[in-house]
Short mmCIF file of C-alpha atoms in Angstrom, two decimals:
data_model
loop_
_atom_site.label_atom_id
_atom_site.label_comp_id
_atom_site.label_asym_id
_atom_site.label_seq_id
_atom_site.Cartn_x
_atom_site.Cartn_y
_atom_site.Cartn_z
CA MET C 172 52.80 -44.70 5.36
CA PRO C 173 54.59 -43.27 8.42
CA SER C 174 53.82 -44.57 11.87
CA TYR C 175 52.37 -42.24 14.49
CA PRO C 176 52.23 -42.50 18.28
CA LYS C 177 49.03 -43.66 19.86
CA ASN C 178 46.39 -40.91 20.08
CA TYR C 179 48.46 -38.63 17.78
CA PRO C 180 48.68 -35.60 18.00
CA PHE C 181 47.49 -35.54 21.65
CA TYR C 182 48.73 -36.98 24.91
CA ASN C 183 47.25 -40.37 25.75
CA TRP C 184 45.19 -38.87 28.59
CA VAL C 185 43.16 -36.73 26.14
CA PRO C 186 39.89 -38.55 25.30
CA LYS C 187 39.11 -38.79 21.61
CA PRO C 188 35.87 -36.74 21.67
CA LEU C 189 37.73 -33.92 23.42
CA GLY C 190 40.58 -34.15 20.90
CA ILE C 191 38.15 -33.92 17.98
CA LEU C 192 36.46 -30.90 19.59
CA ILE C 193 39.84 -29.17 20.10
CA LEU C 194 40.86 -29.71 16.45
CA VAL C 195 37.48 -28.43 15.24
CA LEU C 196 37.62 -25.33 17.43
CA LEU C 197 41.17 -24.57 16.27
CA PHE C 198 39.66 -23.77 12.87
CA LEU C 199 37.87 -20.75 14.37
CA PRO C 200 41.01 -18.61 14.91
CA ILE C 201 42.53 -20.00 11.70
CA LEU C 202 39.56 -18.98 9.56
CA THR C 203 38.81 -15.74 11.40
CA ALA C 204 42.15 -14.09 12.15
CA GLY C 205 43.20 -11.92 9.22
CA GLY C 206 44.79 -8.65 8.24
CA VAL C 207 41.54 -6.68 7.98
CA TYR C 208 37.87 -7.45 8.58
CA SER C 209 35.39 -6.21 5.99
CA VAL C 210 32.54 -6.05 8.51
CA ASN C 211 34.25 -3.27 10.47
CA SER C 212 35.44 -1.41 7.39
CA THR C 213 33.39 1.70 8.20
CA GLU C 214 34.86 1.94 11.69
CA MET C 215 38.41 1.39 10.39
CA MET C 216 37.97 4.02 7.66
CA SER C 217 36.70 6.60 10.13
CA GLY C 218 39.33 5.71 12.75
CA LEU C 219 42.30 5.65 10.36
CA GLY C 220 41.08 8.25 7.87
CA ILE C 221 41.41 5.85 4.92
CA ILE C 222 39.17 5.04 1.95
CA SER C 223 37.24 1.82 1.40
CA GLU C 224 39.57 0.79 -1.44
CA HIS C 225 42.34 0.30 1.12
CA ILE C 226 40.21 -2.28 2.92
CA GLN C 227 39.38 -4.05 -0.35
CA PHE C 228 43.03 -4.16 -1.40
CA THR C 229 44.23 -5.57 1.91
CA ASN C 230 41.47 -8.20 1.78
CA PHE C 231 42.74 -9.26 -1.63
CA ALA C 232 46.26 -9.38 -0.19
CA THR C 233 45.07 -12.01 2.30
CA SER C 234 43.63 -14.09 -0.55
CA ILE C 235 46.87 -13.74 -2.53
CA GLY C 236 48.82 -15.06 0.45
CA MET C 237 46.51 -18.08 0.63
CA ALA C 238 46.95 -18.80 -3.09
CA ALA C 239 50.73 -18.44 -2.85
CA PHE C 240 50.88 -21.24 -0.26
CA ALA C 241 48.97 -23.80 -2.33
CA PRO C 242 51.93 -25.17 -4.40
CA PHE C 243 53.61 -26.10 -1.09
CA LEU C 244 50.54 -28.02 0.09
CA TYR C 245 51.65 -31.62 -0.36
CA ARG C 246 55.19 -31.08 0.92
CA LEU C 247 54.09 -29.16 4.02
CA VAL C 248 51.40 -31.69 4.88
CA LEU C 249 54.10 -34.39 4.87
CA ILE C 250 55.90 -32.60 7.72
CA ARG C 251 52.92 -33.49 9.96
CA ARG C 252 53.97 -31.73 13.15
CA GLU C 253 50.69 -30.30 14.39
CA LYS C 254 52.04 -28.83 17.62
CA MET C 255 55.12 -27.18 16.13
CA MET C 256 53.31 -25.73 13.11
CA CYS C 257 50.32 -24.45 15.10
CA LEU C 258 52.50 -22.87 17.78
CA ALA C 259 54.68 -21.13 15.21
CA GLY C 260 51.72 -20.09 13.05
CA PHE C 261 49.55 -18.79 15.90
CA SER C 262 52.48 -16.89 17.40
CA LEU C 263 53.20 -15.13 14.09
CA MET C 264 49.51 -14.37 13.57
CA TYR C 265 49.41 -12.86 17.08
CA ILE C 266 52.30 -10.53 16.17
CA PHE C 267 50.72 -9.55 12.84
CA SER C 268 47.34 -8.90 14.51
CA PHE C 269 49.03 -6.62 17.04
CA ILE C 270 50.70 -4.68 14.20
CA CYS C 271 47.38 -4.34 12.36
CA ALA C 272 45.68 -3.01 15.51
CA LYS C 273 48.34 -0.36 16.05
CA THR C 274 49.45 0.76 12.58
CA ASP C 275 47.92 3.44 10.38
CA SER C 276 50.06 2.41 7.39
CA VAL C 277 48.19 0.80 4.50
CA PHE C 278 51.46 -0.78 3.34
CA LEU C 279 51.91 -2.57 6.68
CA LEU C 280 48.26 -3.64 6.67
CA ALA C 281 48.66 -5.15 3.20
CA LEU C 282 51.95 -6.86 4.06
CA CYS C 283 50.57 -8.36 7.28
CA SER C 284 47.44 -9.46 5.40
CA LEU C 285 49.57 -11.20 2.77
CA LEU C 286 51.62 -13.06 5.37
CA MET C 287 48.56 -13.96 7.44
CA GLY C 288 46.86 -15.35 4.35
CA PHE C 289 49.85 -17.63 3.81
CA LEU C 290 49.82 -18.74 7.45
CA ARG C 291 46.06 -19.23 7.41
CA MET C 292 46.30 -21.67 4.50
CA VAL C 293 49.22 -23.55 6.10
CA LEU C 294 47.38 -24.02 9.38
CA MET C 295 44.06 -24.84 7.72
CA MET C 296 45.52 -27.68 5.65
CA VAL C 297 47.70 -29.11 8.43
CA ASN C 298 44.81 -29.03 10.91
CA LEU C 299 42.38 -30.52 8.37
CA PHE C 300 44.61 -33.48 7.50
CA THR C 301 45.32 -34.07 11.20
CA LEU C 302 41.59 -33.99 12.00
CA ILE C 303 40.80 -36.51 9.24
CA LEU C 304 43.55 -38.82 10.54
CA TYR C 305 42.57 -38.46 14.20
CA ALA C 306 38.79 -38.65 13.80
CA GLY C 307 38.51 -41.13 10.92
CA GLY C 308 41.80 -42.98 10.95
CA ILE C 309 42.29 -42.06 7.27
CA GLU C 310 45.64 -40.83 5.98
CA ALA C 311 44.20 -38.25 3.59
CA TYR C 312 47.48 -37.25 2.01
CA LEU C 313 47.63 -40.66 0.33
CA LYS C 314 44.66 -39.46 -1.72
CA ILE C 315 46.85 -36.73 -3.21
CA THR C 316 50.20 -38.54 -3.45
CA PRO C 317 51.50 -38.74 -7.06
CA GLY C 318 51.60 -42.34 -8.21
CA MET C 319 48.63 -43.35 -6.03
CA GLU C 320 46.01 -42.52 -8.69
CA PRO C 321 43.34 -45.08 -9.66
CA GLU C 322 44.44 -47.28 -12.54
CA THR C 323 41.06 -47.92 -14.17
CA ALA C 324 38.16 -45.82 -15.41
CA ASN C 325 35.89 -47.39 -12.78
CA GLY C 326 38.36 -46.39 -10.08
CA TRP C 327 38.36 -42.79 -11.27
CA ASP C 328 34.56 -42.74 -11.48
CA LYS C 329 34.32 -44.06 -7.91
CA LEU C 330 36.73 -41.34 -6.79
CA ASP C 331 34.56 -38.68 -8.49
CA ILE C 332 31.51 -39.89 -6.55
CA GLU C 333 33.47 -39.78 -3.28
CA ARG C 334 34.68 -36.25 -4.01
CA SER C 335 31.18 -35.10 -5.01
CA ALA C 336 29.97 -36.06 -1.54
CA ALA C 337 33.06 -35.13 0.49
CA GLN C 338 33.95 -31.74 -0.98
CA PRO C 339 30.51 -30.11 -0.43
CA ALA C 340 30.67 -31.32 3.20
CA ILE C 341 34.16 -29.86 3.69
CA TYR C 342 33.24 -26.56 2.02
CA LEU C 343 30.03 -26.36 4.06
CA PHE C 344 32.04 -26.83 7.28
CA PHE C 345 34.58 -24.14 6.39
CA MET C 346 32.05 -21.61 5.05
CA ILE C 347 29.74 -21.85 8.05
CA LEU C 348 32.66 -21.53 10.47
CA GLY C 349 33.94 -18.56 8.47
CA GLN C 350 30.52 -16.89 8.60
CA ILE C 351 30.33 -17.43 12.37
CA GLY C 352 33.72 -15.71 12.68
CA THR C 353 32.49 -12.86 10.51
CA SER C 354 29.41 -12.44 12.70
CA ILE C 355 31.57 -12.35 15.86
CA THR C 356 33.87 -9.68 14.42
CA ALA C 357 30.87 -7.64 13.25
CA TRP C 358 29.40 -7.69 16.77
CA MET C 359 32.75 -6.71 18.32
CA ALA C 360 33.17 -3.79 15.91
CA PHE C 361 29.60 -2.61 16.56
CA GLU C 362 29.70 -2.85 20.34
CA TYR C 363 33.25 -1.54 20.81
CA GLU C 364 35.99 0.08 18.72
CA TRP C 365 37.44 -1.58 15.61
CA GLN C 366 40.73 -2.33 17.42
CA TYR C 367 38.85 -4.63 19.82
CA VAL C 368 38.35 -7.10 16.96
CA TYR C 369 42.12 -7.53 16.78
CA TYR C 370 42.44 -7.76 20.56
CA PHE C 371 39.75 -10.45 20.62
CA MET C 372 41.60 -12.41 17.92
CA MET C 373 44.85 -12.05 19.82
CA GLY C 374 43.16 -13.45 22.94
CA MET C 375 41.73 -16.33 20.92
CA LEU C 376 45.18 -17.09 19.49
CA LEU C 377 46.75 -17.07 22.98
CA LEU C 378 44.05 -19.41 24.25
CA SER C 379 44.68 -21.75 21.32
CA ILE C 380 48.43 -21.74 22.06
CA LEU C 381 47.73 -22.59 25.71
CA VAL C 382 45.42 -25.48 24.77
CA ILE C 383 48.03 -26.84 22.32
CA PHE C 384 50.77 -26.66 24.98
CA ILE C 385 48.64 -28.57 27.49
CA THR C 386 47.18 -31.27 25.23
CA MET C 387 49.87 -32.00 22.60
CA PRO C 388 53.35 -33.52 23.14
CA TYR C 389 56.47 -32.81 21.11
CA HIS C 390 56.93 -34.94 17.96
CA LYS C 391 60.09 -35.28 15.91
CA PHE C 392 60.35 -34.77 12.15
CA GLN C 393 59.25 -37.79 10.12
CA SER C 394 62.11 -37.02 7.71
CA HIS C 395 65.62 -35.67 8.22
CA ARG C 396 65.27 -33.33 5.23
CA PHE C 397 63.01 -30.31 5.07
CA PRO C 398 60.81 -30.97 2.01
CA ILE C 399 60.70 -27.42 0.58
CA ASN C 400 63.33 -25.86 -1.66
CA MET C 401 63.82 -22.35 -0.31
CA ARG C 402 64.48 -20.98 -3.81
CA GLN C 403 60.82 -21.60 -4.59
CA PHE C 404 59.85 -18.88 -2.12
CA GLY C 405 61.36 -16.46 -4.66
CA ASN C 406 58.91 -17.75 -7.27
CA ALA C 407 56.09 -17.35 -4.76
CA THR C 408 57.19 -13.74 -4.17
CA VAL C 409 57.08 -13.03 -7.92
CA LEU C 410 53.56 -14.54 -8.09
CA CYS C 411 52.43 -12.36 -5.18
CA THR C 412 53.91 -9.26 -6.83
CA MET C 413 52.08 -10.00 -10.08
CA LEU C 414 48.73 -10.50 -8.35
CA LEU C 415 49.17 -7.49 -6.06
CA CYS C 416 49.84 -5.26 -9.07
CA PHE C 417 46.73 -6.58 -10.81
CA THR C 418 44.45 -6.12 -7.80
CA TYR C 419 45.89 -2.65 -7.20
CA ILE C 420 44.80 -1.64 -10.71
CA MET C 421 41.34 -3.18 -10.34
CA THR C 422 40.76 -1.75 -6.85
CA TYR C 423 42.12 1.78 -7.21
CA GLY C 424 41.40 2.36 -10.91
CA LYS C 425 38.10 4.16 -10.33
CA VAL C 426 39.45 6.33 -7.50
CA LEU C 427 42.67 7.31 -9.30
CA ASP C 428 41.03 7.77 -12.73
CA TRP C 429 42.80 4.74 -14.17
CA TYR C 430 45.85 5.47 -16.34
CA ASP C 431 45.84 9.20 -15.65
CA ASP C 432 47.55 8.27 -12.37
CA PRO C 433 51.25 7.30 -12.45
CA THR C 434 50.85 4.61 -9.77
CA ILE C 435 48.39 2.73 -12.00
CA ARG C 436 50.89 2.91 -14.86
CA TRP C 437 53.71 1.67 -12.63
CA ALA C 438 51.52 -1.15 -11.32
CA THR C 439 50.80 -2.21 -14.90
CA VAL C 440 54.51 -2.25 -15.76
CA GLY C 441 55.29 -4.17 -12.57
CA GLY C 442 52.53 -6.67 -13.25
CA VAL C 443 53.67 -7.34 -16.83
CA ILE C 444 57.34 -7.71 -15.83
CA SER C 445 56.58 -10.01 -12.88
CA ALA C 446 54.22 -12.12 -15.06
CA GLY C 447 56.94 -12.57 -17.69
CA LEU C 448 59.53 -13.34 -15.02
CA PHE C 449 57.23 -15.86 -13.35
CA ILE C 450 56.60 -17.75 -16.61
CA TYR C 451 60.33 -17.76 -17.38
CA LEU C 452 61.29 -19.07 -13.94
CA GLU C 453 58.68 -21.81 -13.99
CA SER C 454 59.48 -22.97 -17.51
CA MET C 455 63.24 -23.14 -16.81
CA HIS C 456 63.16 -24.80 -13.37
CA ARG C 457 63.52 -28.58 -13.09
CA ASN C 458 61.43 -28.63 -9.92
CA PRO C 459 58.89 -25.85 -10.59
CA TYR C 460 56.84 -24.10 -7.96
CA TYR C 461 53.87 -23.90 -10.39
CA ILE C 462 53.48 -26.68 -13.00
CA LEU C 463 52.35 -24.88 -16.17
CA GLY C 464 51.30 -28.19 -17.74
CA VAL C 465 48.14 -28.16 -15.62
CA LEU C 466 46.62 -25.68 -18.08
CA ARG C 467 46.74 -28.28 -20.86
CA LEU C 468 43.91 -30.24 -19.21
CA ARG C 469 40.49 -29.34 -20.60
CA THR C 470 38.66 -29.88 -17.31
CA ILE C 471 41.06 -27.48 -15.60
CA ARG C 472 40.45 -24.79 -18.21
CA MET C 473 36.69 -25.27 -17.93
CA GLY C 474 36.93 -25.21 -14.13
CA ILE C 475 38.77 -21.88 -14.33
CA LEU C 476 36.05 -20.51 -16.63
CA PHE C 477 33.22 -21.71 -14.37
CA TYR C 478 34.87 -20.24 -11.28
CA PHE C 479 35.43 -16.93 -13.05
CA LEU C 480 31.79 -16.73 -14.12
CA LEU C 481 30.59 -17.72 -10.64
CA MET C 482 32.69 -15.22 -8.70
CA PHE C 483 32.14 -12.44 -11.24
CA LEU C 484 28.36 -12.83 -10.99
CA ASN C 485 28.61 -13.33 -7.23
CA SER C 486 29.78 -9.71 -7.07
CA SER C 487 26.08 -8.92 -7.48
CA ALA C 488 25.86 -9.60 -3.72
CA MET C 489 26.56 -5.88 -3.42
CA PHE C 490 22.96 -5.20 -4.51
CA VAL C 491 21.61 -6.17 -1.09
CA ASN C 492 24.14 -4.03 0.78
CA VAL C 493 23.63 -1.03 -1.51
CA PHE C 494 19.86 -1.28 -1.24
CA THR C 495 19.80 -1.69 2.53
CA GLY C 496 22.46 1.00 3.02
CA ILE C 497 20.96 3.63 0.70
CA GLY C 498 17.27 2.76 0.82
CA MET C 499 16.98 1.65 4.46
CA LYS C 500 19.97 3.39 6.13
CA LEU C 501 21.14 0.21 7.87
CA ASP C 502 24.43 0.07 9.75
CA ASN C 503 27.20 -2.53 9.45
CA TRP C 504 25.83 -4.68 12.27
CA GLN C 505 22.38 -4.96 10.68
CA ASN C 506 23.95 -5.79 7.31
CA ALA C 507 26.14 -8.43 8.96
CA THR C 508 23.08 -9.91 10.69
CA LEU C 509 21.35 -10.06 7.32
CA GLY C 510 24.43 -11.78 5.89
CA ASN C 511 24.11 -14.57 8.48
CA TRP C 512 21.22 -15.92 6.44
CA CYS C 513 23.78 -17.16 3.93
CA MET C 514 24.50 -20.01 6.39
CA ALA C 515 21.00 -21.32 5.67
CA GLY C 516 21.74 -21.10 1.95
CA TYR C 517 25.08 -22.88 2.41
CA ALA C 518 23.36 -25.70 4.31
CA ILE C 519 20.62 -26.08 1.69
CA GLY C 520 23.09 -25.95 -1.18
CA GLY C 521 25.55 -28.35 0.48
CA LEU C 522 22.95 -30.97 1.37
CA LEU C 523 21.27 -30.64 -2.04
CA THR C 524 24.60 -31.08 -3.81
CA ILE C 525 25.56 -34.15 -1.77
CA GLY C 526 22.15 -35.78 -2.33
CA LEU C 527 22.04 -35.15 -6.07
CA SER C 528 25.69 -36.13 -6.58
CA VAL C 529 25.24 -39.46 -4.78
CA LYS C 530 22.22 -40.16 -7.01
CA GLY C 531 24.46 -39.67 -10.05
CA VAL C 532 23.01 -36.42 -11.42
CA HIS C 533 25.27 -35.07 -14.17
CA PHE C 534 27.51 -32.08 -13.53
CA LYS C 535 25.81 -29.98 -16.19
CA TYR C 536 22.45 -30.06 -14.43
CA LEU C 537 23.99 -29.15 -11.09
CA PHE C 538 25.99 -26.30 -12.62
CA ALA C 539 22.92 -25.06 -14.50
CA GLY C 540 20.90 -25.17 -11.26
CA GLY C 541 23.55 -23.14 -9.44
CA PHE C 542 23.66 -20.38 -12.06
CA LEU C 543 19.86 -20.40 -12.25
CA LEU C 544 19.64 -19.77 -8.50
CA LEU C 545 22.05 -16.84 -8.83
CA GLY C 546 19.74 -15.49 -11.53
CA LEU C 547 16.67 -15.96 -9.32
CA SER C 548 18.38 -13.95 -6.58
CA ALA C 549 19.02 -11.12 -9.06
CA MET C 550 15.41 -11.35 -10.28
CA PHE C 551 14.15 -11.05 -6.70
CA MET C 552 16.20 -7.87 -6.29
CA TYR C 553 14.88 -6.52 -9.59
CA PHE C 554 11.27 -6.69 -8.35
CA GLU C 555 12.00 -5.90 -4.69
CA VAL C 556 14.13 -2.75 -5.09
CA GLN C 557 11.78 0.15 -4.38
CA SER C 558 11.40 2.99 -1.94
CA ALA C 559 9.07 0.92 0.28
CA GLY C 560 11.25 -2.21 0.38
CA LEU C 561 11.13 -4.34 3.55
CA TYR C 562 14.21 -5.40 5.54
CA GLU C 563 12.60 -8.74 6.42
CA ARG C 564 12.39 -9.72 2.75
CA MET C 565 16.09 -9.13 2.08
CA LYS C 566 16.98 -12.51 3.59
CA TYR C 567 15.46 -14.32 0.60
CA PRO C 568 17.92 -13.12 -2.07
CA VAL C 569 20.76 -13.84 0.38
CA ILE C 570 19.56 -17.43 0.91
CA ILE C 571 18.86 -18.06 -2.79
CA ARG C 572 22.21 -16.66 -3.92
CA SER C 573 24.23 -18.55 -1.29
CA THR C 574 22.43 -21.80 -2.17
CA GLY C 575 23.40 -21.48 -5.83
CA MET C 576 26.88 -20.32 -4.92
CA MET C 577 27.42 -23.35 -2.66
CA MET C 578 26.37 -25.79 -5.40
CA LEU C 579 28.88 -24.32 -7.84
CA TYR C 580 31.57 -23.51 -5.29
CA SER C 581 31.83 -27.08 -4.03
CA LEU C 582 31.34 -29.02 -7.28
CA ILE C 583 33.55 -27.12 -9.72
CA PRO C 584 36.74 -28.54 -8.10
CA THR C 585 35.32 -32.07 -8.43
CA TYR C 586 34.68 -31.57 -12.13
CA ALA C 587 37.98 -29.79 -12.77
CA THR C 588 40.03 -32.59 -11.17
CA GLN C 589 38.32 -35.44 -13.02
CA ARG C 590 41.06 -37.97 -13.88
CA MET C 591 43.70 -35.33 -13.13
CA PRO C 592 47.15 -36.72 -12.24
CA TYR C 593 47.90 -35.99 -8.60
CA LYS C 594 51.12 -34.17 -9.47
CA TYR C 595 48.96 -31.26 -10.66
CA LEU C 596 46.79 -31.01 -7.53
CA SER C 597 48.78 -28.36 -5.65
CA THR C 598 49.07 -26.27 -8.83
CA TRP C 599 45.33 -26.58 -9.43
CA ILE C 600 44.56 -25.39 -5.88
CA CYS C 601 46.81 -22.37 -6.45
CA THR C 602 45.03 -21.66 -9.76
CA MET C 603 41.60 -22.16 -8.19
CA LEU C 604 42.29 -19.80 -5.27
CA THR C 605 43.81 -17.20 -7.59
CA VAL C 606 40.78 -17.17 -9.88
CA ARG C 607 38.16 -17.69 -7.17
CA MET C 608 39.45 -15.25 -4.54
CA VAL C 609 41.57 -12.72 -6.45
CA LEU C 610 41.08 -12.34 -10.21
CA ALA C 611 37.33 -12.86 -10.62
CA PRO C 612 36.22 -10.93 -7.47
CA SER C 613 38.54 -8.00 -8.24
CA ILE C 614 37.37 -7.78 -11.86
CA GLY C 615 33.72 -8.33 -10.87
CA GLY C 616 33.93 -5.74 -8.09
CA ALA C 617 35.54 -3.20 -10.44
CA VAL C 618 32.94 -3.76 -13.17
CA TYR C 619 29.95 -3.67 -10.83
CA SER C 620 31.13 -0.64 -8.82
CA ASN C 621 32.09 1.37 -11.91
CA LEU C 622 28.87 0.45 -13.68
CA LEU C 623 26.83 1.35 -10.59
CA GLN C 624 28.49 4.76 -10.43
CA GLU C 625 27.94 5.38 -14.15
CA ARG C 626 24.25 4.40 -14.00
CA GLN C 627 23.77 6.48 -10.85
CA GLN C 628 25.04 9.56 -12.66
CA HIS C 629 22.84 8.74 -15.64
CA TYR C 630 19.69 8.56 -13.53
CA ILE C 631 20.61 11.61 -11.44
CA THR C 632 20.90 13.65 -14.64
CA ARG C 633 17.67 12.18 -15.94
CA TYR C 634 15.62 12.75 -12.78
CA ALA C 635 17.07 16.20 -12.01
CA GLN C 636 15.79 17.57 -15.34
CA ASN C 637 12.21 17.51 -14.06
CA VAL C 638 12.90 18.72 -10.53
CA ASP C 639 12.11 22.40 -10.06
CA MET C 640 9.64 24.48 -8.10
CA LEU C 641 6.91 23.58 -10.60
CA ASN C 642 7.20 19.95 -9.54
CA PRO C 643 4.71 19.49 -6.66
CA ASP C 644 6.68 16.82 -4.81
CA ALA C 645 9.97 18.68 -5.12
CA SER C 646 8.49 22.03 -4.13
CA THR C 647 6.72 20.50 -1.12
CA SER C 648 9.96 18.86 0.08
CA PHE C 649 12.02 22.00 -0.56
CA ASN C 650 9.58 24.35 1.18
CA GLY C 651 9.12 21.96 4.11
CA THR C 652 12.87 21.74 4.74
CA LEU C 653 13.22 25.51 4.21
CA GLN C 654 10.60 26.29 6.86
CA GLY C 655 12.16 23.78 9.24
CA MET C 656 15.54 25.51 8.92
CA TYR C 657 13.92 28.91 9.56
CA TYR C 658 12.31 27.55 12.74
CA GLN C 659 15.77 26.40 13.90
CA GLY C 660 17.09 29.92 13.51
CA LYS C 661 19.13 29.37 10.34
CA SER C 662 19.86 32.24 7.99
CA LYS C 663 18.18 32.41 4.59
CA ALA C 664 21.33 31.25 2.76
CA GLU C 665 21.84 28.31 5.14
CA ALA C 666 18.19 27.31 4.94
CA ILE C 667 18.24 27.34 1.12
CA ASN C 668 21.42 25.27 1.01
CA MET C 669 19.99 22.69 3.41
CA ALA C 670 16.72 22.48 1.46
CA ALA C 671 18.60 22.05 -1.83
CA THR C 672 20.82 19.34 -0.28
CA SER C 673 17.76 17.51 1.03
CA THR C 674 16.13 17.57 -2.41
CA LYS C 675 19.36 16.40 -4.05
CA GLY C 676 19.60 13.54 -1.54
CA ARG C 677 16.15 12.29 -2.49
CA ILE C 678 17.11 12.34 -6.17
CA GLN C 679 20.33 10.46 -5.43
CA VAL C 680 18.47 7.75 -3.52
CA GLN C 681 16.01 7.28 -6.39
CA ALA C 682 18.87 7.21 -8.90
CA THR C 683 20.73 4.56 -6.89
CA LEU C 684 17.66 2.35 -6.60
CA SER C 685 17.04 2.64 -10.34
CA ALA C 686 20.67 1.76 -11.07
CA VAL C 687 20.51 -1.31 -8.80
CA LYS C 688 17.28 -2.44 -10.46
CA GLU C 689 18.76 -2.08 -13.96
CA MET C 690 21.97 -3.93 -13.03
CA ALA C 691 19.96 -6.72 -11.38
CA GLY C 692 18.12 -7.19 -14.67
CA TRP C 693 21.36 -7.48 -16.64
CA THR C 694 22.73 -9.90 -14.04
CA LEU C 695 19.66 -12.08 -14.54
CA TYR C 696 20.33 -12.20 -18.28
CA ALA C 697 24.00 -13.09 -17.64
CA CYS C 698 22.99 -15.91 -15.27
CA LEU C 699 20.52 -17.29 -17.82
CA PHE C 700 23.28 -17.24 -20.45
CA CYS C 701 25.59 -19.16 -18.09
CA THR C 702 22.79 -21.66 -17.36
CA ILE C 703 22.30 -22.39 -21.06
CA PHE C 704 26.07 -22.49 -21.61
CA THR C 705 26.61 -25.16 -18.94
CA LEU C 706 23.82 -27.28 -20.44
CA ILE C 707 25.05 -27.30 -24.05
CA ILE C 708 28.81 -27.70 -23.72
CA PRO C 709 30.26 -31.25 -23.82
CA TYR C 710 31.75 -32.86 -20.72
CA PRO C 711 34.28 -35.41 -22.04
CA LYS C 712 36.58 -37.24 -19.63
CA ARG C 713 40.34 -37.50 -20.13
CA LYS C 714 41.33 -40.68 -21.89
CA LEU C 715 43.49 -42.94 -19.76
CA LEU C 716 46.82 -44.20 -21.09
CA THR C 717 46.94 -47.97 -21.50
#
């Protein structure tokens, strides 16, 4: 274990409570600064003249950058130079934020998002390990050093209990801080222009750099050799290319009519080639960037499956936004305010998970409870979606869904890494982030959005068949709008067009609400299936070599 100066990473004059507060607050710019911000997507689309798929794609690019960093986790944490890494990272994020605020190029937005995702993960891990060392005096990287694994079954079981309590607490901390950052950016975008969000982040980054300069001294490298082989960045680039091609297909498929568009075909070819090249490079390299052997572990494969099911079904969160946007005409700020209720769900889910895990409740019951809560959220939407729905009641599905999500989100890694050799940890984190933040959300978003559009068209056709001047409600609405247009001095043709558009709008609203209700019902069935599945499958532990 390397030796550190007294009061590392701060000067001796910095009191420990202040140092802990500084390290905690540094997470705010780390978790918040990014290529694009989904809460101001409407303002960005109107200001830049782009479509919503561009925002989705660049968001996925940020997640891909975070996943691409994960295999470097252990080696970068060993560098342990908080001041140097934070100064370099925050400075680069400042430059990328400035580019994002000024550019109207989607390519530059995606590239900056990718690089900022990588930097975000670097800074998050370095700051987290430094905080654990400074606040608790625990050298956390020893818990992930290959060769330091427990030697007995009892040791592994004790480690599982520790992780079951620690990981929900860590996830709760990060998710609440992330939601606070989201709320701040939503307020900035609502009160000012969308560029002000970037300017605010740039100011926060400059303030963080100033605080680091004042409170932290220079520290030399612990080792004379930089621990990362630069050739592995080529493998990381191939991985990013593969994932970017996949998310491009999933995001733009509906808009570009799938394989009728040449860019979708080229993305497919690029994705297949880069996937083959990635597997070849990793299988032939003596010191691989991604250890393919991790997929041989059963708990890892089951963890991947659970995360895929969770994040796919979590795409049903769109029901609340669609309902409030179409049925209640809410703006982005009101939707973001409604989303803040997920912090209550995170807190309930985190505390519930910690309490039940410490009491020794089996994974299968906790997983089943998480999927059941996702189903209850969908069931609430099924009965609540109606023309006279209340905004105040929309917080309940948000709280219920985020509670179930938190239980699964924080415990799946504990189950997946049961008795897993530490040499696989960085590869598992890369796999987890790829499935959790890229593959499952992109597939789930594509399925839910395409299915919503298809069911909307189905119900529009169905409802429009009975709408004519013999229908009392339709004729009353049409004639009322027609007379209103006449009173405003519109011509007969303009008045008829406006009345027809108004009638069509009412049909479209009803069709959308019916589509959301139907999809919520199917989501409930899917969640019940996942609940039963998690209860009946076996949960064997890896046998230890003697």
